[in-house]
Amino acid sequence: MNSWSNPDAVSHQDAANMAAFLEERAQTPEQQRLHATLISQFAPQPDERLIDVGCGTGVIARRLASCVGETGYVLGLDISTVMIKMARQLSVHPALHFEQSDVTALPYAEASFDGATAARLLLHVDNPAAILRELRRVVKPGGRLGLLEWDWGSLTIDHSQRTLTRRILDWRCDHHGGENWMGRQLLRYCQANGWHVCEVQPLVTIGRTATSTILASLRRAAEIALQHQAITATEHDTWIGEIEQRLAEGVFFTTMNDYVIVAEKARE
């Protein structure tokens, strides 16, 4: 089960931990750069009405609110009541509003918003096309869509155990955490569902130290591969051991790609 598809499906404590994780991760320099690029490319304007779907704890919505100003309107939507509760607790901007909703059936009229954003949502849903069509319905003609998604299949790491590395990374990519090739699929999904793609920007995150968010993902990948018997305990320890050694020697190196897409709804 992909708990990120609906955090309310897990225990309340686990969902609260997921919400806290989103806030903690959002403070890292790597994530700050990704989020800033999404906002910069999407270019929210003062007084606009915007919707951020799959908003989680409101990380992107808060950035949008600071751009539209007090006379603008930003609506954050998430399927999880736990996420929405924390988003409201962290909300201090008068333009910010949060609601729990199924993004595939938005309770809003056509052309209600000037633009829409979604950050790392589509990889966790069963039907990305339905969400893109629904966002197109509620966005005004000429309105914008801003998307941010990772591509876990683009992850690289300098490691001597090439075959083992491929097994671990491919297993994680194909069997855990949603559609991990979503980054490379964004353009196709957008164009197939009525959006004109204006901008595609790849963003490479480089990890070289123990504070890298990719490092935590690598450790987790090895852990879940072991749990599901994709690798042995010896292989796990060997693989992680080399990573720790390279960290200690100052030669650890890993990268992963995220993608920002900005698209437009055709004017009628």
Short mmCIF file of C-alpha atoms in Angstrom, two decimals:
data_model
loop_
_atom_site.label_atom_id
_atom_site.label_comp_id
_atom_site.label_asym_id
_atom_site.label_seq_id
_atom_site.Cartn_x
_atom_site.Cartn_y
_atom_site.Cartn_z
CA MET A 1 0.00 0.00 0.00
CA ASN A 2 1.22 3.49 -0.87
CA SER A 3 0.35 5.43 2.27
CA TRP A 4 0.95 8.74 0.50
CA SER A 5 -2.11 8.07 -1.69
CA ASN A 6 -4.25 8.74 1.37
CA PRO A 7 -2.53 9.24 4.74
CA ASP A 8 -5.87 8.87 6.49
CA ALA A 9 -5.75 5.17 5.59
CA VAL A 10 -2.92 4.59 8.08
CA SER A 11 -2.95 5.16 11.83
CA HIS A 12 -3.44 8.70 13.09
CA GLN A 13 0.07 8.69 14.54
CA ASP A 14 1.62 7.49 11.28
CA ALA A 15 -0.28 10.17 9.36
CA ALA A 16 0.86 12.82 11.84
CA ASN A 17 4.44 11.61 11.39
CA MET A 18 4.04 11.90 7.61
CA ALA A 19 2.81 15.47 7.99
CA ALA A 20 5.74 16.34 10.24
CA PHE A 21 8.10 14.76 7.70
CA LEU A 22 6.75 17.02 4.93
CA GLU A 23 7.39 20.11 7.00
CA GLU A 24 10.88 18.99 8.03
CA ARG A 25 11.87 18.05 4.50
CA ALA A 26 10.56 21.35 3.13
CA GLN A 27 13.17 23.19 5.20
CA THR A 28 16.13 21.49 3.53
CA PRO A 29 18.10 23.52 0.96
CA GLU A 30 17.43 20.89 -1.71
CA GLN A 31 13.65 21.10 -1.34
CA GLN A 32 13.69 24.86 -0.91
CA ARG A 33 15.36 25.13 -4.34
CA LEU A 34 12.81 22.84 -5.97
CA HIS A 35 9.85 24.67 -4.47
CA ALA A 36 11.28 28.09 -5.32
CA THR A 37 11.75 27.01 -8.94
CA LEU A 38 8.16 25.80 -9.19
CA ILE A 39 6.87 29.13 -7.88
CA SER A 40 9.22 31.14 -10.08
CA GLN A 41 8.21 29.29 -13.26
CA PHE A 42 4.50 29.30 -12.38
CA ALA A 43 4.74 33.05 -11.67
CA PRO A 44 1.72 33.74 -9.42
CA GLN A 45 0.50 37.33 -9.61
CA PRO A 46 -1.07 39.69 -7.05
CA ASP A 47 -4.84 39.26 -6.58
CA GLU A 48 -5.01 35.92 -8.39
CA ARG A 49 -7.26 33.03 -7.34
CA LEU A 50 -5.16 29.86 -7.22
CA ILE A 51 -5.70 26.24 -6.22
CA ASP A 52 -3.00 23.89 -4.93
CA VAL A 53 -4.07 20.25 -5.04
CA GLY A 54 -2.52 17.50 -2.99
CA CYS A 55 -1.37 20.36 -0.78
CA GLY A 56 -0.29 18.25 2.18
CA THR A 57 0.62 20.56 5.03
CA GLY A 58 0.47 23.62 2.79
CA VAL A 59 4.14 24.11 1.90
CA ILE A 60 3.47 25.25 -1.67
CA ALA A 61 0.20 27.01 -0.80
CA ARG A 62 2.00 29.22 1.69
CA ARG A 63 4.49 30.28 -0.98
CA LEU A 64 1.63 31.04 -3.37
CA ALA A 65 -0.15 33.15 -0.74
CA SER A 66 2.90 35.34 -0.27
CA CYS A 67 2.78 36.09 -4.02
CA VAL A 68 -0.94 36.81 -4.48
CA GLY A 69 -1.05 39.05 -1.41
CA GLU A 70 -3.83 39.74 1.06
CA THR A 71 -6.32 40.52 -1.72
CA GLY A 72 -5.62 37.25 -3.53
CA TYR A 73 -7.01 33.79 -2.77
CA VAL A 74 -5.18 30.47 -2.43
CA LEU A 75 -7.11 27.25 -1.81
CA GLY A 76 -5.19 24.18 -0.70
CA LEU A 77 -6.90 20.82 -1.15
CA ASP A 78 -5.90 17.41 0.14
CA ILE A 79 -7.65 14.08 0.53
CA SER A 80 -6.26 13.72 4.06
CA THR A 81 -7.99 15.32 7.04
CA VAL A 82 -4.75 14.99 9.03
CA MET A 83 -2.82 16.99 6.44
CA ILE A 84 -5.52 19.65 6.22
CA LYS A 85 -5.60 20.01 10.00
CA MET A 86 -1.87 20.72 10.14
CA ALA A 87 -2.08 23.02 7.11
CA ARG A 88 -4.70 25.11 8.90
CA GLN A 89 -2.62 25.21 12.07
CA LEU A 90 0.36 26.55 10.10
CA SER A 91 -1.72 29.02 8.10
CA VAL A 92 -1.35 32.68 9.09
CA HIS A 93 -1.84 34.44 5.74
CA PRO A 94 -5.30 35.95 5.10
CA ALA A 95 -5.34 34.66 1.52
CA LEU A 96 -4.92 31.03 2.59
CA HIS A 97 -7.79 28.56 2.80
CA PHE A 98 -7.69 24.77 3.15
CA GLU A 99 -10.32 22.11 2.48
CA GLN A 100 -10.45 18.33 2.44
CA SER A 101 -11.54 17.10 -0.99
CA ASP A 102 -11.19 14.40 -3.62
CA VAL A 103 -9.23 16.12 -6.38
CA THR A 104 -10.84 14.00 -9.10
CA ALA A 105 -14.25 15.59 -8.39
CA LEU A 106 -13.74 19.21 -7.36
CA PRO A 107 -16.82 21.00 -5.97
CA TYR A 108 -16.15 24.19 -7.93
CA ALA A 109 -17.62 25.73 -11.06
CA GLU A 110 -15.82 25.87 -14.37
CA ALA A 111 -13.21 28.62 -14.75
CA SER A 112 -13.12 29.37 -11.00
CA PHE A 113 -9.35 29.84 -10.71
CA ASP A 114 -6.57 31.71 -12.47
CA GLY A 115 -4.19 28.80 -12.06
CA ALA A 116 -3.44 25.50 -10.33
CA THR A 117 -0.41 23.78 -8.87
CA ALA A 118 0.43 20.24 -7.77
CA ALA A 119 3.75 19.14 -6.29
CA ARG A 120 4.54 15.42 -6.12
CA LEU A 121 0.89 14.47 -6.27
CA LEU A 122 0.47 12.69 -9.59
CA LEU A 123 2.92 9.88 -8.78
CA HIS A 124 0.69 8.87 -5.85
CA VAL A 125 -2.71 8.72 -7.59
CA ASP A 126 -4.38 5.97 -9.61
CA ASN A 127 -5.62 8.27 -12.38
CA PRO A 128 -3.40 11.30 -13.08
CA ALA A 129 -5.33 12.04 -16.27
CA ALA A 130 -8.59 12.53 -14.36
CA ILE A 131 -6.93 15.09 -12.09
CA LEU A 132 -5.42 17.01 -15.00
CA ARG A 133 -8.80 17.11 -16.74
CA GLU A 134 -10.53 18.31 -13.59
CA LEU A 135 -7.95 21.04 -13.06
CA ARG A 136 -8.43 22.12 -16.66
CA ARG A 137 -12.16 22.40 -16.00
CA VAL A 138 -11.82 24.70 -12.99
CA VAL A 139 -9.01 26.88 -14.43
CA LYS A 140 -9.95 29.87 -16.59
CA PRO A 141 -9.04 29.99 -20.30
CA GLY A 142 -5.48 31.26 -20.47
CA GLY A 143 -4.88 30.05 -16.93
CA ARG A 144 -1.76 28.19 -15.88
CA LEU A 145 -0.82 24.83 -14.42
CA GLY A 146 2.40 24.29 -12.46
CA LEU A 147 3.60 20.76 -11.72
CA LEU A 148 6.59 19.39 -9.83
CA GLU A 149 7.39 15.67 -9.91
CA TRP A 150 10.45 13.56 -9.30
CA ASP A 151 11.76 10.74 -11.46
CA TRP A 152 13.18 8.08 -9.17
CA GLY A 153 14.40 6.16 -12.20
CA SER A 154 16.88 8.97 -12.84
CA LEU A 155 18.64 8.41 -9.51
CA THR A 156 22.38 7.75 -9.77
CA ILE A 157 24.97 6.84 -7.17
CA ASP A 158 28.69 6.22 -7.37
CA HIS A 159 29.00 2.70 -5.96
CA SER A 160 31.33 -0.19 -6.78
CA GLN A 161 28.53 -2.80 -6.61
CA ARG A 162 26.84 -1.99 -9.91
CA THR A 163 24.61 -5.04 -10.25
CA LEU A 164 23.48 -4.84 -6.64
CA THR A 165 22.88 -1.10 -6.97
CA ARG A 166 20.67 -1.65 -10.00
CA ARG A 167 18.69 -4.35 -8.17
CA ILE A 168 18.04 -2.12 -5.17
CA LEU A 169 17.21 1.04 -7.09
CA ASP A 170 15.08 -0.72 -9.70
CA TRP A 171 13.15 -2.63 -7.03
CA ARG A 172 12.45 0.59 -5.13
CA CYS A 173 11.44 2.39 -8.30
CA ASP A 174 9.12 -0.33 -9.57
CA HIS A 175 7.52 -1.59 -6.36
CA HIS A 176 7.37 1.16 -3.75
CA GLY A 177 5.89 4.63 -3.39
CA GLY A 178 3.77 5.08 -6.51
CA GLU A 179 4.59 5.79 -10.16
CA ASN A 180 8.23 6.72 -9.80
CA TRP A 181 8.67 7.52 -13.49
CA MET A 182 6.10 10.33 -13.27
CA GLY A 183 8.69 13.02 -13.96
CA ARG A 184 9.34 11.74 -17.49
CA GLN A 185 5.60 11.20 -18.08
CA LEU A 186 4.42 14.71 -17.21
CA LEU A 187 4.63 16.21 -20.69
CA ARG A 188 2.66 13.34 -22.24
CA TYR A 189 -0.02 13.47 -19.55
CA CYS A 190 -0.43 17.23 -19.87
CA GLN A 191 -0.69 17.24 -23.66
CA ALA A 192 -3.10 14.29 -23.67
CA ASN A 193 -5.46 16.07 -21.30
CA GLY A 194 -5.87 19.45 -22.89
CA TRP A 195 -2.92 21.44 -21.56
CA HIS A 196 -0.47 23.31 -23.78
CA VAL A 197 3.00 22.81 -22.29
CA CYS A 198 4.92 26.08 -22.19
CA GLU A 199 7.98 25.16 -20.12
CA VAL A 200 9.80 22.00 -19.04
CA GLN A 201 12.64 22.46 -16.59
CA PRO A 202 14.78 19.60 -15.26
CA LEU A 203 16.26 20.09 -11.82
CA VAL A 204 19.20 17.96 -10.70
CA THR A 205 19.65 17.45 -6.97
CA ILE A 206 23.20 16.48 -6.00
CA GLY A 207 23.90 14.73 -2.72
CA ARG A 208 27.40 14.65 -1.29
CA THR A 209 26.94 14.74 2.49
CA ALA A 210 25.01 13.01 5.25
CA THR A 211 22.41 15.78 5.21
CA SER A 212 21.28 14.99 1.65
CA THR A 213 17.62 14.06 1.34
CA ILE A 214 18.59 11.53 -1.35
CA LEU A 215 20.77 9.71 1.17
CA ALA A 216 17.76 9.07 3.39
CA SER A 217 15.91 7.71 0.35
CA LEU A 218 18.81 5.40 -0.50
CA ARG A 219 18.91 3.99 3.01
CA ARG A 220 15.16 3.47 2.93
CA ALA A 221 15.39 1.80 -0.48
CA ALA A 222 17.86 -0.76 0.84
CA GLU A 223 15.73 -1.31 3.94
CA ILE A 224 12.51 -2.03 2.09
CA ALA A 225 14.32 -4.19 -0.50
CA LEU A 226 15.59 -6.28 2.41
CA GLN A 227 12.15 -6.42 4.02
CA HIS A 228 10.65 -7.75 0.79
CA GLN A 229 13.51 -10.22 0.25
CA ALA A 230 14.70 -8.53 -2.92
CA ILE A 231 18.19 -8.57 -1.38
CA THR A 232 19.84 -10.50 1.42
CA ALA A 233 20.96 -9.09 4.76
CA THR A 234 24.57 -9.49 3.66
CA GLU A 235 23.90 -7.58 0.45
CA HIS A 236 22.13 -4.85 2.42
CA ASP A 237 25.00 -4.45 4.84
CA THR A 238 27.60 -4.48 2.06
CA TRP A 239 25.77 -1.85 0.03
CA ILE A 240 25.05 0.48 2.94
CA GLY A 241 28.52 -0.08 4.37
CA GLU A 242 30.17 1.25 1.23
CA ILE A 243 27.92 4.32 1.28
CA GLU A 244 28.90 5.03 4.88
CA GLN A 245 32.56 4.56 4.00
CA ARG A 246 32.35 7.00 1.10
CA LEU A 247 30.59 9.52 3.30
CA ALA A 248 33.41 9.24 5.84
CA GLU A 249 36.00 9.69 3.10
CA GLY A 250 34.20 12.69 1.60
CA VAL A 251 33.66 11.05 -1.80
CA PHE A 252 29.95 10.14 -1.59
CA PHE A 253 28.06 11.23 -4.72
CA THR A 254 24.43 10.77 -5.77
CA THR A 255 21.97 12.64 -7.99
CA MET A 256 18.27 12.63 -8.87
CA ASN A 257 16.12 14.58 -11.33
CA ASP A 258 12.92 16.46 -10.62
CA TYR A 259 10.89 18.17 -13.33
CA VAL A 260 8.85 21.38 -13.31
CA ILE A 261 6.26 21.82 -16.03
CA VAL A 262 4.21 24.94 -16.67
CA ALA A 263 1.25 24.55 -19.01
CA GLU A 264 -1.60 26.76 -20.17
CA LYS A 265 -5.28 26.20 -20.82
CA ALA A 266 -6.13 27.37 -24.33
CA ARG A 267 -8.07 30.62 -24.60
CA GLU A 268 -11.51 30.21 -26.10
#
